[in-house]
Protein backbone atom coordinates (compact mmCIF):
# COMPACT_ATOMS: atom_id res chain seq x y z
CA UNK A 1 0.00 0.00 0.00
CA UNK A 2 2.98 2.31 0.58
CA UNK A 3 2.76 5.34 -1.68
CA UNK A 4 -0.15 3.93 -3.66
CA UNK A 5 -3.51 5.55 -4.17
CA UNK A 6 -6.37 4.20 -2.05
CA UNK A 7 -8.54 1.71 -3.93
CA UNK A 8 -11.69 3.02 -5.55
CA UNK A 9 -14.91 1.00 -5.91
CA UNK A 10 -14.12 -2.08 -7.93
CA UNK A 11 -15.62 -2.24 -11.38
CA UNK A 12 -17.78 0.81 -10.75
CA UNK A 13 -15.94 2.95 -13.26
CA UNK A 14 -16.75 0.69 -16.25
CA UNK A 15 -19.52 2.92 -17.57
CA UNK A 16 -17.82 6.24 -16.86
CA UNK A 17 -17.32 8.23 -20.12
CA UNK A 18 -13.78 9.08 -21.18
CA UNK A 19 -13.88 12.77 -20.27
CA UNK A 20 -15.05 12.09 -16.73
CA UNK A 21 -12.64 9.20 -16.33
CA UNK A 22 -9.75 11.42 -17.39
CA UNK A 23 -10.85 13.95 -14.77
CA UNK A 24 -11.03 11.29 -12.08
CA UNK A 25 -7.45 10.34 -12.90
CA UNK A 26 -6.38 13.98 -12.85
CA UNK A 27 -8.02 14.48 -9.44
CA UNK A 28 -6.30 11.37 -8.10
CA UNK A 29 -2.93 12.77 -9.15
CA UNK A 30 -3.82 16.12 -7.64
CA UNK A 31 -5.17 15.01 -4.29
CA UNK A 32 -3.34 11.82 -3.43
CA UNK A 33 -0.30 12.41 -1.23
CA UNK A 34 2.10 9.45 -1.45
CA UNK A 35 3.90 8.05 1.60
CA UNK A 36 7.24 9.54 0.59
CA UNK A 37 5.77 13.03 0.44
CA UNK A 38 4.11 12.50 3.83
CA UNK A 39 7.54 11.69 5.24
CA UNK A 40 9.02 14.89 3.81
CA UNK A 41 6.13 16.94 5.18
CA UNK A 42 6.56 15.32 8.60
CA UNK A 43 10.30 16.04 8.71
CA UNK A 44 9.67 19.70 7.91
CA UNK A 45 6.75 19.78 10.37
CA UNK A 46 9.04 18.56 13.15
CA UNK A 47 11.59 21.31 12.37
CA UNK A 48 8.82 23.88 12.43
CA UNK A 49 7.62 22.68 15.86
CA UNK A 50 11.13 23.22 17.18
CA UNK A 51 11.33 26.62 15.49
CA UNK A 52 8.06 27.68 17.07
CA UNK A 53 9.55 27.07 20.52
CA UNK A 54 12.69 29.07 19.75
CA UNK A 55 13.25 32.71 20.65
CA UNK A 56 13.06 33.70 16.98
CA UNK A 57 9.80 31.80 16.48
CA UNK A 58 8.39 30.35 13.28
CA UNK A 59 5.07 30.07 11.56
CA UNK A 60 3.63 27.52 14.04
CA UNK A 61 2.92 29.59 17.20
CA UNK A 62 3.66 26.79 19.77
CA UNK A 63 1.84 28.71 22.50
CA UNK A 64 2.85 28.06 26.13
CA UNK A 65 -0.36 27.50 28.07
CA UNK A 66 0.68 27.55 31.75
CA UNK A 67 -1.14 24.28 32.17
CA UNK A 68 1.64 22.60 34.12
CA UNK A 69 1.73 18.83 34.15
CA UNK A 70 -0.77 16.02 33.92
CA UNK A 71 -3.66 15.42 36.33
CA UNK A 72 -3.28 12.70 38.95
CA UNK A 73 -6.87 11.52 38.85
CA UNK A 74 -7.33 12.79 42.41
CA UNK A 75 -8.59 16.26 41.54
CA UNK A 76 -11.87 17.19 43.22
CA UNK A 77 -14.33 20.07 43.41
CA UNK A 78 -17.08 21.74 41.40
CA UNK A 79 -16.27 23.88 38.39
CA UNK A 80 -17.92 25.71 35.58
CA UNK A 81 -16.70 25.25 32.04
CA UNK A 82 -17.49 27.41 29.07
CA UNK A 83 -16.69 26.28 25.55
CA UNK A 84 -16.83 28.81 22.77
CA UNK A 85 -16.55 26.59 19.72
CA UNK A 86 -17.08 27.35 16.05
CA UNK A 87 -20.70 26.16 15.96
CA UNK A 88 -21.97 25.96 19.52
CA UNK A 89 -21.44 27.54 22.87
CA UNK A 90 -21.58 25.06 25.72
CA UNK A 91 -21.83 25.76 29.43
CA UNK A 92 -21.11 22.91 31.85
CA UNK A 93 -20.94 22.34 35.55
CA UNK A 94 -18.53 19.58 36.43
CA UNK A 95 -18.19 17.75 39.68
CA UNK A 96 -14.92 15.92 40.22
CA UNK A 97 -15.74 13.55 43.09
CA UNK A 98 -13.46 11.72 45.52
CA UNK A 99 -13.38 8.62 43.30
CA UNK A 100 -10.26 8.63 41.18
CA UNK A 101 -10.80 9.52 37.52
CA UNK A 102 -14.58 10.00 37.87
CA UNK A 103 -16.73 13.02 37.02
CA UNK A 104 -20.34 14.21 36.84
CA UNK A 105 -21.44 16.81 34.37
CA UNK A 106 -24.52 18.88 33.60
CA UNK A 107 -24.51 21.00 30.50
CA UNK A 108 -26.49 23.28 28.20
CA UNK A 109 -25.75 23.99 24.56
CA UNK A 110 -26.48 27.27 22.81
CA UNK A 111 -26.15 27.90 19.10
CA UNK A 112 -23.49 30.45 18.10
CA UNK A 113 -25.50 32.71 15.78
CA UNK A 114 -23.78 33.01 12.38
CA UNK A 115 -24.02 36.87 12.47
CA UNK A 116 -22.01 36.91 15.68
CA UNK A 117 -18.95 35.56 13.87
CA UNK A 118 -18.56 38.78 11.92
CA UNK A 119 -20.21 41.15 14.42
CA UNK A 120 -18.66 43.29 17.14
CA UNK A 121 -16.70 42.30 20.24
CA UNK A 122 -19.39 43.77 22.52
CA UNK A 123 -22.07 41.63 20.91
CA UNK A 124 -19.90 38.54 21.29
CA UNK A 125 -19.17 39.01 24.99
CA UNK A 126 -22.75 40.01 25.75
CA UNK A 127 -23.99 36.80 24.10
CA UNK A 128 -21.47 34.62 25.93
CA UNK A 129 -22.29 36.22 29.30
CA UNK A 130 -26.05 35.92 28.65
CA UNK A 131 -25.68 32.18 28.05
CA UNK A 132 -23.69 31.78 31.27
CA UNK A 133 -26.30 33.80 33.13
CA UNK A 134 -29.13 31.66 31.76
CA UNK A 135 -27.28 28.54 32.85
CA UNK A 136 -26.68 29.83 36.39
CA UNK A 137 -30.25 31.06 36.75
CA UNK A 138 -31.64 27.75 35.58
CA UNK A 139 -29.45 25.52 37.71
CA UNK A 140 -28.81 27.70 40.78
CA UNK A 141 -31.71 30.13 41.01
CA UNK A 142 -31.60 32.09 44.25
CA UNK A 143 -28.49 30.32 45.52
CA UNK A 144 -25.67 32.25 47.02
CA UNK A 145 -22.77 31.09 44.88
CA UNK A 146 -19.31 31.85 46.09
CA UNK A 147 -17.17 32.68 43.07
CA UNK A 148 -17.39 29.48 41.10
CA UNK A 149 -14.08 28.78 39.36
CA UNK A 150 -14.41 28.73 35.58
CA UNK A 151 -12.33 27.04 32.90
CA UNK A 152 -12.96 28.90 29.65
CA UNK A 153 -12.18 26.99 26.47
CA UNK A 154 -11.38 29.59 23.87
CA UNK A 155 -10.27 27.62 20.82
CA UNK A 156 -8.33 30.22 18.88
CA UNK A 157 -4.62 31.05 19.00
CA UNK A 158 -3.81 33.16 22.03
CA UNK A 159 -0.58 34.40 23.56
CA UNK A 160 -0.69 33.68 27.29
CA UNK A 161 1.65 35.33 29.72
CA UNK A 162 -0.62 34.00 32.44
CA UNK A 163 -3.14 31.20 32.51
CA UNK A 164 -6.05 33.62 33.07
CA UNK A 165 -5.04 35.87 30.23
CA UNK A 166 -4.93 35.53 26.45
CA UNK A 167 -4.14 37.90 23.64
CA UNK A 168 -5.89 36.71 20.49
CA UNK A 169 -3.24 36.28 17.80
CA UNK A 170 -5.64 35.88 14.91
CA UNK A 171 -9.20 34.70 14.40
CA UNK A 172 -9.45 31.32 12.71
CA UNK A 173 -12.31 29.07 11.51
CA UNK A 174 -13.96 31.90 9.57
CA UNK A 175 -14.45 34.19 12.59
CA UNK A 176 -13.92 37.85 11.81
CA UNK A 177 -14.97 39.95 14.80
CA UNK A 178 -13.31 43.33 14.75
CA UNK A 179 -11.43 44.82 17.69
CA UNK A 180 -10.46 41.53 19.35
CA UNK A 181 -7.19 40.50 17.66
CA UNK A 182 -4.08 41.73 19.43
CA UNK A 183 -5.94 42.26 22.71
CA UNK A 184 -6.43 40.33 25.93
CA UNK A 185 -9.88 38.78 25.66
CA UNK A 186 -10.27 38.28 29.41
CA UNK A 187 -11.06 41.86 30.61
CA UNK A 188 -14.02 42.43 28.23
CA UNK A 189 -15.32 38.95 29.03
CA UNK A 190 -15.09 39.60 32.77
CA UNK A 191 -16.65 43.02 32.37
CA UNK A 192 -19.67 41.39 30.70
CA UNK A 193 -19.94 38.95 33.64
CA UNK A 194 -19.61 41.78 36.18
CA UNK A 195 -22.33 43.79 34.43
CA UNK A 196 -24.67 40.88 35.00
CA UNK A 197 -23.52 40.40 38.60
CA UNK A 198 -22.37 36.83 37.92
CA UNK A 199 -20.36 35.27 40.77
CA UNK A 200 -17.85 33.58 38.49
CA UNK A 201 -14.08 33.67 38.62
CA UNK A 202 -12.00 32.83 35.57
CA UNK A 203 -9.32 30.41 36.75
CA UNK A 204 -7.99 29.24 33.41
CA UNK A 205 -8.29 30.18 29.77
CA UNK A 206 -7.60 27.09 27.74
CA UNK A 207 -7.51 25.73 24.21
CA UNK A 208 -9.70 22.77 23.21
CA UNK A 209 -6.61 20.70 22.38
CA UNK A 210 -5.08 21.25 25.84
CA UNK A 211 -8.44 20.35 27.40
CA UNK A 212 -8.57 17.20 25.30
CA UNK A 213 -5.05 16.22 26.33
CA UNK A 214 -5.74 16.74 30.03
CA UNK A 215 -9.21 15.16 30.06
CA UNK A 216 -7.87 12.07 28.31
CA UNK A 217 -4.80 11.85 30.53
CA UNK A 218 -7.12 11.95 33.58
CA UNK A 219 -8.04 8.33 32.88
CA UNK A 220 -5.17 7.16 30.65
CA UNK A 221 -1.53 7.58 31.69
CA UNK A 222 -0.32 6.70 28.19
CA UNK A 223 -2.00 9.77 26.73
CA UNK A 224 0.63 12.16 25.35
CA UNK A 225 -1.06 14.28 22.67
CA UNK A 226 -4.50 15.92 22.41
CA UNK A 227 -5.87 16.65 18.93
CA UNK A 228 -8.93 18.27 17.46
CA UNK A 229 -10.00 17.22 13.97
CA UNK A 230 -13.18 19.25 13.64
CA UNK A 231 -14.19 22.61 12.16
CA UNK A 232 -10.56 23.54 12.86
CA UNK A 233 -7.53 21.33 13.34
CA UNK A 234 -4.84 21.51 16.02
CA UNK A 235 -2.92 19.65 18.73
CA UNK A 236 -1.36 20.09 22.17
CA UNK A 237 1.30 18.05 23.97
CA UNK A 238 3.44 18.32 27.12
CA UNK A 239 6.87 19.87 26.77
CA UNK A 240 9.57 20.13 29.41
CA UNK A 241 10.23 23.77 30.22
CA UNK A 242 13.93 23.26 29.49
CA UNK A 243 13.03 22.70 25.82
CA UNK A 244 11.16 25.99 25.43
CA UNK A 245 13.91 28.53 24.67
CA UNK A 246 11.40 31.35 24.26
CA UNK A 247 10.58 31.04 27.98
CA UNK A 248 14.23 30.97 29.09
CA UNK A 249 13.97 34.46 30.61
CA UNK A 250 11.45 33.14 33.11
CA UNK A 251 13.99 30.79 34.72
CA UNK A 252 11.49 27.98 35.07
CA UNK A 253 12.63 24.66 36.46
CA UNK A 254 13.70 22.87 33.23
CA UNK A 255 12.15 19.59 34.35
CA UNK A 256 8.67 21.08 34.84
CA UNK A 257 6.10 20.09 32.23
CA UNK A 258 3.97 22.60 30.40
CA UNK A 259 1.30 21.94 27.79
CA UNK A 260 2.06 23.56 24.46
CA UNK A 261 -0.84 24.49 22.24
CA UNK A 262 0.85 24.04 18.86
CA UNK A 263 -1.70 25.87 16.68
CA UNK A 264 -0.44 23.66 13.90
CA UNK A 265 -3.14 24.95 11.56
CA UNK A 266 -0.52 27.60 10.72
CA UNK A 267 1.97 24.98 9.50
CA UNK A 268 3.46 25.94 6.12
CA UNK A 269 2.09 29.48 6.14
CA UNK A 270 5.32 30.22 4.27
CA UNK A 271 4.09 27.74 1.60
CA UNK A 272 7.14 25.63 0.98
CA UNK A 273 6.07 22.01 1.36
CA UNK A 274 2.35 21.29 1.27
CA UNK A 275 1.05 20.05 -2.10
CA UNK A 276 -1.56 22.76 -2.53
CA UNK A 277 -3.99 22.59 -5.43
CA UNK A 278 -5.54 25.51 -7.28
CA UNK A 279 -8.64 24.92 -5.11
CA UNK A 280 -6.70 25.31 -1.85
CA UNK A 281 -5.30 28.55 -3.22
CA UNK A 282 -8.79 29.91 -3.93
CA UNK A 283 -10.02 28.91 -0.44
CA UNK A 284 -7.15 30.81 1.11
CA UNK A 285 -7.53 33.88 -1.09
CA UNK A 286 -11.25 34.21 -0.43
CA UNK A 287 -10.96 33.62 3.32
CA UNK A 288 -11.10 36.47 5.86
CA UNK A 289 -7.38 35.85 6.66
CA UNK A 290 -5.45 35.02 3.46
CA UNK A 291 -1.98 33.56 3.99
CA UNK A 292 -2.88 32.17 7.42
CA UNK A 293 -3.82 28.66 8.61
CA UNK A 294 -2.55 27.13 5.36
CA UNK A 295 -2.43 23.58 6.77
CA UNK A 296 -5.81 23.94 8.47
CA UNK A 297 -7.39 25.06 5.21
CA UNK A 298 -6.44 21.70 3.62
CA UNK A 299 -7.54 19.40 6.42
CA UNK A 300 -10.23 20.91 8.66
CA UNK A 301 -13.96 20.27 8.47
CA UNK A 302 -14.82 23.89 7.72
CA UNK A 303 -13.04 23.64 4.37
CA UNK A 304 -13.60 20.08 3.08
CA UNK A 305 -17.04 20.78 1.60
CA UNK A 306 -15.77 23.99 0.06
CA UNK A 307 -12.84 22.26 -1.65
CA UNK A 308 -15.32 19.73 -3.05
CA UNK A 309 -17.65 22.50 -4.28
CA UNK A 310 -14.83 24.37 -5.99
CA UNK A 311 -13.68 21.26 -7.86
CA UNK A 312 -17.19 20.47 -9.11
CA UNK A 313 -17.77 24.02 -10.23
CA UNK A 314 -14.42 24.06 -12.04
CA UNK A 315 -15.29 20.83 -13.87
CA UNK A 316 -18.73 22.16 -14.79
CA UNK A 317 -17.17 25.29 -16.25
CA UNK A 318 -14.57 23.33 -18.22
CA UNK A 319 -15.74 23.09 -21.87
CA UNK A 320 -13.92 19.75 -22.29
CA UNK A 321 -15.86 18.06 -19.53
CA UNK A 322 -19.53 17.11 -19.58
CA UNK A 323 -20.83 17.27 -16.04
CA UNK A 324 -24.23 18.56 -14.87
CA UNK A 325 -24.98 19.45 -18.51
CA UNK A 326 -27.89 21.88 -19.01
CA UNK A 327 -28.57 21.97 -15.31
CA UNK A 328 -29.04 25.03 -13.15
CA UNK A 329 -26.05 24.94 -10.79
CA UNK A 330 -26.83 28.23 -9.04
CA UNK A 331 -26.94 26.54 -5.62
CA UNK A 332 -23.52 25.01 -6.21
CA UNK A 333 -22.21 28.51 -6.91
CA UNK A 334 -22.82 29.68 -3.35
CA UNK A 335 -19.62 29.58 -1.25
CA UNK A 336 -19.65 27.34 1.82
CA UNK A 337 -23.07 25.77 0.99
CA UNK A 338 -21.63 22.31 1.61
CA UNK A 339 -20.12 21.28 4.89
CA UNK A 340 -18.10 18.19 5.64
CA UNK A 341 -21.22 16.24 6.62
CA UNK A 342 -22.19 16.38 2.93
CA UNK A 343 -18.97 14.58 2.04
CA UNK A 344 -19.48 12.12 4.88
CA UNK A 345 -22.93 11.29 3.52
CA UNK A 346 -21.51 10.74 0.02
CA UNK A 347 -18.86 8.39 1.36
CA UNK A 348 -21.43 6.52 3.43
CA UNK A 349 -23.79 5.68 0.57
CA UNK A 350 -23.91 1.86 0.67
CA UNK A 351 -25.68 1.38 -2.67
CA UNK A 352 -23.96 0.27 -5.84
CA UNK A 353 -25.86 2.84 -7.94
CA UNK A 354 -25.24 5.56 -5.33
CA UNK A 355 -28.92 6.40 -4.84
CA UNK A 356 -28.25 8.24 -1.60
CA UNK A 357 -25.80 10.50 -3.40
CA UNK A 358 -28.47 11.06 -6.04
CA UNK A 359 -31.00 12.17 -3.42
CA UNK A 360 -28.45 14.30 -1.62
CA UNK A 361 -27.62 16.22 -4.79
CA UNK A 362 -31.30 16.70 -5.59
CA UNK A 363 -32.22 17.82 -2.09
CA UNK A 364 -29.25 20.05 -1.28
CA UNK A 365 -28.24 21.41 -4.68
CA UNK A 366 -31.30 20.75 -6.92
CA UNK A 367 -28.98 18.86 -9.27
CA UNK A 368 -30.02 15.65 -11.04
CA UNK A 369 -26.98 13.44 -11.46
CA UNK A 370 -26.14 10.62 -13.83
CA UNK A 371 -24.52 7.46 -12.48
CA UNK A 372 -21.07 8.35 -13.94
CA UNK A 373 -21.31 11.80 -12.37
CA UNK A 374 -22.05 10.16 -9.05
CA UNK A 375 -19.03 7.91 -9.48
CA UNK A 376 -16.91 11.02 -9.93
CA UNK A 377 -18.31 12.85 -6.91
CA UNK A 378 -17.89 9.76 -4.75
CA UNK A 379 -14.25 9.43 -5.79
CA UNK A 380 -13.72 13.14 -5.23
CA UNK A 381 -15.12 12.93 -1.69
CA UNK A 382 -12.85 9.95 -0.99
CA UNK A 383 -9.83 11.83 -2.26
CA UNK A 384 -10.53 14.98 -0.25
CA UNK A 385 -11.30 13.00 2.93
CA UNK A 386 -8.24 10.80 2.46
CA UNK A 387 -5.93 13.74 1.90
CA UNK A 388 -7.23 15.41 5.08
CA UNK A 389 -6.62 12.27 7.16
CA UNK A 390 -3.16 11.61 5.70
CA UNK A 391 -1.92 15.18 6.09
CA UNK A 392 -3.34 15.36 9.64
CA UNK A 393 -1.23 12.33 10.56
CA UNK A 394 1.92 14.25 9.57
CA UNK A 395 1.30 16.55 12.54
CA UNK A 396 0.88 13.65 14.97
CA UNK A 397 3.98 11.92 13.59
CA UNK A 398 5.97 15.18 13.84
CA UNK A 399 5.19 15.55 17.57
CA UNK A 400 6.11 11.89 18.17
CA UNK A 401 9.42 12.38 16.36
CA UNK A 402 10.14 15.63 18.20
CA UNK A 403 9.47 14.02 21.59
CA UNK A 404 11.01 10.66 20.73
CA UNK A 405 7.72 8.86 21.45
CA UNK A 406 7.99 5.36 20.04
CA UNK A 407 4.55 4.48 21.37
CA UNK A 408 1.74 6.47 22.99
CA UNK A 409 -1.95 7.25 22.92
CA UNK A 410 -3.26 10.31 21.15
CA UNK A 411 -6.66 11.61 22.29
CA UNK A 412 -8.70 12.98 19.40
CA UNK A 413 -12.00 14.82 19.25
CA UNK A 414 -13.98 16.86 16.75
CA UNK A 415 -16.66 16.26 14.15
CA UNK A 416 -14.28 15.04 11.44
CA UNK A 417 -12.60 12.51 13.71
CA UNK A 418 -15.88 11.29 15.19
CA UNK A 419 -18.14 11.37 12.16
CA UNK A 420 -16.19 11.34 8.91
CA UNK A 421 -16.16 7.78 7.52
CA UNK A 422 -12.75 6.07 7.42
CA UNK A 423 -10.92 9.13 8.79
CA UNK A 424 -9.40 7.09 11.64
CA UNK A 425 -8.37 4.16 9.44
CA UNK A 426 -6.88 6.45 6.79
CA UNK A 427 -4.99 8.42 9.42
CA UNK A 428 -3.66 5.22 11.00
CA UNK A 429 -2.54 3.92 7.60
CA UNK A 430 -0.66 7.18 6.97
CA UNK A 431 1.06 6.92 10.37
CA UNK A 432 2.21 3.40 9.48
CA UNK A 433 3.71 4.71 6.24
CA UNK A 434 5.37 7.72 7.87
CA UNK A 435 6.77 5.97 10.92
CA UNK A 436 7.71 2.75 9.07
CA UNK A 437 6.36 0.29 11.58
CA UNK A 438 7.36 -3.25 10.62
CA UNK A 439 4.53 -5.31 9.10
CA UNK A 440 4.65 -7.85 11.92
CA UNK A 441 3.72 -5.18 14.50
CA UNK A 442 0.11 -6.11 15.22
CA UNK A 443 -1.00 -3.14 17.35
CA UNK A 444 -0.20 0.37 16.16
CA UNK A 445 2.35 1.79 18.63
CA UNK A 446 0.95 5.31 18.23
CA UNK A 447 -2.78 4.94 18.66
CA UNK A 448 -5.10 7.85 17.83
CA UNK A 449 -8.28 7.19 19.80
CA UNK A 450 -11.48 8.98 20.84
CA UNK A 451 -10.78 11.46 23.64
CA UNK A 452 -12.65 12.41 26.78
CA UNK A 453 -14.59 15.68 26.80
CA UNK A 454 -11.82 18.27 26.71
CA UNK A 455 -13.73 21.51 26.86
CA UNK A 456 -15.91 20.30 29.76
CA UNK A 457 -13.97 17.89 31.96
CA UNK A 458 -10.61 19.07 30.60
CA UNK A 459 -11.37 22.71 31.39
CA UNK A 460 -12.52 21.78 34.92
CA UNK A 461 -9.38 19.74 35.51
CA UNK A 462 -7.12 22.55 34.35
CA UNK A 463 -8.95 24.97 36.66
CA UNK A 464 -8.47 22.45 39.51
CA UNK A 465 -4.78 21.93 38.71
CA UNK A 466 -4.23 25.68 38.57
CA UNK A 467 -5.89 26.36 41.92
CA UNK A 468 -3.96 23.53 43.52
CA UNK A 469 -0.72 24.88 42.13
CA UNK A 470 -1.44 28.34 43.52
CA UNK A 471 -2.28 26.92 46.94
CA UNK A 472 1.07 25.16 46.91
CA UNK A 473 2.83 28.43 46.12
CA UNK A 474 3.80 27.55 42.53
CA UNK A 475 2.76 30.75 40.90
CA UNK A 476 4.53 30.79 37.52
CA UNK A 477 2.06 32.04 34.93
CA UNK A 478 -0.45 33.25 37.53
CA UNK A 479 -1.16 36.95 37.26
CA UNK A 480 -2.50 37.55 40.77
CA UNK A 481 -2.24 34.46 42.98
CA UNK A 482 -4.04 36.05 45.94
CA UNK A 483 -6.96 37.19 43.83
CA UNK A 484 -7.16 33.75 42.27
CA UNK A 485 -7.66 32.08 45.63
CA UNK A 486 -9.86 34.77 47.14
CA UNK A 487 -13.44 33.67 47.51
CA UNK A 488 -12.60 30.03 46.91
CA UNK A 489 -12.71 27.70 49.88
CA UNK A 490 -9.69 25.77 48.61
CA UNK A 491 -7.79 24.64 51.67
CA UNK A 492 -4.70 23.01 50.22
CA UNK A 493 -3.66 19.40 50.46
CA UNK A 494 -4.06 16.87 47.75
CA UNK A 495 -7.81 16.42 47.95
CA UNK A 496 -8.65 20.08 47.70
CA UNK A 497 -12.15 21.33 48.09
CA UNK A 498 -12.85 24.11 45.71
CA UNK A 499 -16.06 26.12 45.86
CA UNK A 500 -19.03 23.87 46.01
CA UNK A 501 -22.26 25.80 45.32
CA UNK A 502 -24.17 26.20 48.56
C1 LIG B 1 -7.84 27.11 16.28
C2 LIG B 1 -7.29 26.28 17.42
C3 LIG B 1 -8.24 25.16 17.73
C4 LIG B 1 -8.61 24.38 16.49
C5 LIG B 1 -9.63 23.29 16.77
C6 LIG B 1 -8.22 26.24 15.10
O1 LIG B 1 -8.82 27.00 14.11
O2 LIG B 1 -6.91 28.08 15.88
O3 LIG B 1 -7.08 27.08 18.55
O4 LIG B 1 -7.64 24.31 18.67
O5 LIG B 1 -9.14 25.25 15.52
O6 LIG B 1 -10.79 23.81 17.32
Short mmCIF file of N, CA and C and ligand atoms in Angstrom, two decimals, residues 154-157 172-173 207-209 228 231-234 261 263 293 296, ligand 1:
data_model
loop_
_atom_site.label_atom_id
_atom_site.label_comp_id
_atom_site.label_asym_id
_atom_site.label_seq_id
_atom_site.Cartn_x
_atom_site.Cartn_y
_atom_site.Cartn_z
N UNK A 154 -11.34 28.61 24.95
CA UNK A 154 -11.38 29.59 23.87
C UNK A 154 -10.46 29.02 22.78
N UNK A 155 -11.06 28.44 21.75
CA UNK A 155 -10.27 27.62 20.82
C UNK A 155 -9.78 28.40 19.61
N UNK A 156 -8.95 29.37 19.90
CA UNK A 156 -8.33 30.22 18.88
C UNK A 156 -6.92 30.48 19.39
N UNK A 157 -5.99 30.85 18.51
CA UNK A 157 -4.62 31.05 19.00
C UNK A 157 -4.49 32.27 19.90
N UNK A 172 -9.52 32.43 13.66
CA UNK A 172 -9.45 31.32 12.71
C UNK A 172 -10.88 30.81 12.49
N UNK A 173 -11.03 29.75 11.74
CA UNK A 173 -12.31 29.07 11.51
C UNK A 173 -13.39 30.02 10.97
N UNK A 207 -7.21 26.10 25.59
CA UNK A 207 -7.51 25.73 24.21
C UNK A 207 -8.19 24.35 24.23
N UNK A 208 -9.02 24.08 23.22
CA UNK A 208 -9.70 22.77 23.21
C UNK A 208 -8.72 21.60 23.15
N UNK A 209 -7.58 21.80 22.49
CA UNK A 209 -6.61 20.70 22.38
C UNK A 209 -5.97 20.40 23.74
N UNK A 228 -7.58 18.01 17.94
CA UNK A 228 -8.93 18.27 17.46
C UNK A 228 -8.91 18.18 15.93
N UNK A 231 -14.08 21.41 13.02
CA UNK A 231 -14.19 22.61 12.16
C UNK A 231 -12.80 23.16 11.92
N UNK A 232 -11.97 23.18 12.97
CA UNK A 232 -10.56 23.54 12.86
C UNK A 232 -9.72 22.31 13.18
N UNK A 233 -8.40 22.47 13.08
CA UNK A 233 -7.53 21.33 13.34
C UNK A 233 -6.29 21.80 14.11
N UNK A 234 -5.93 21.04 15.17
CA UNK A 234 -4.84 21.51 16.02
C UNK A 234 -4.46 20.41 17.02
N UNK A 261 0.20 24.49 23.26
CA UNK A 261 -0.84 24.49 22.24
C UNK A 261 -0.15 24.84 20.93
N UNK A 263 -1.07 25.07 17.75
CA UNK A 263 -1.70 25.87 16.68
C UNK A 263 -1.08 25.47 15.34
N UNK A 293 -3.21 29.99 8.41
CA UNK A 293 -3.82 28.66 8.61
C UNK A 293 -3.79 27.83 7.31
N UNK A 296 -4.41 24.12 8.04
CA UNK A 296 -5.81 23.94 8.47
C UNK A 296 -6.77 24.00 7.28
C1 LIG B 1 -7.84 27.11 16.28
C2 LIG B 1 -7.29 26.28 17.42
C3 LIG B 1 -8.24 25.16 17.73
C4 LIG B 1 -8.61 24.38 16.49
C5 LIG B 1 -9.63 23.29 16.77
C6 LIG B 1 -8.22 26.24 15.10
O1 LIG B 1 -8.82 27.00 14.11
O2 LIG B 1 -6.91 28.08 15.88
O3 LIG B 1 -7.08 27.08 18.55
O4 LIG B 1 -7.64 24.31 18.67
O5 LIG B 1 -9.14 25.25 15.52
O6 LIG B 1 -10.79 23.81 17.32
#
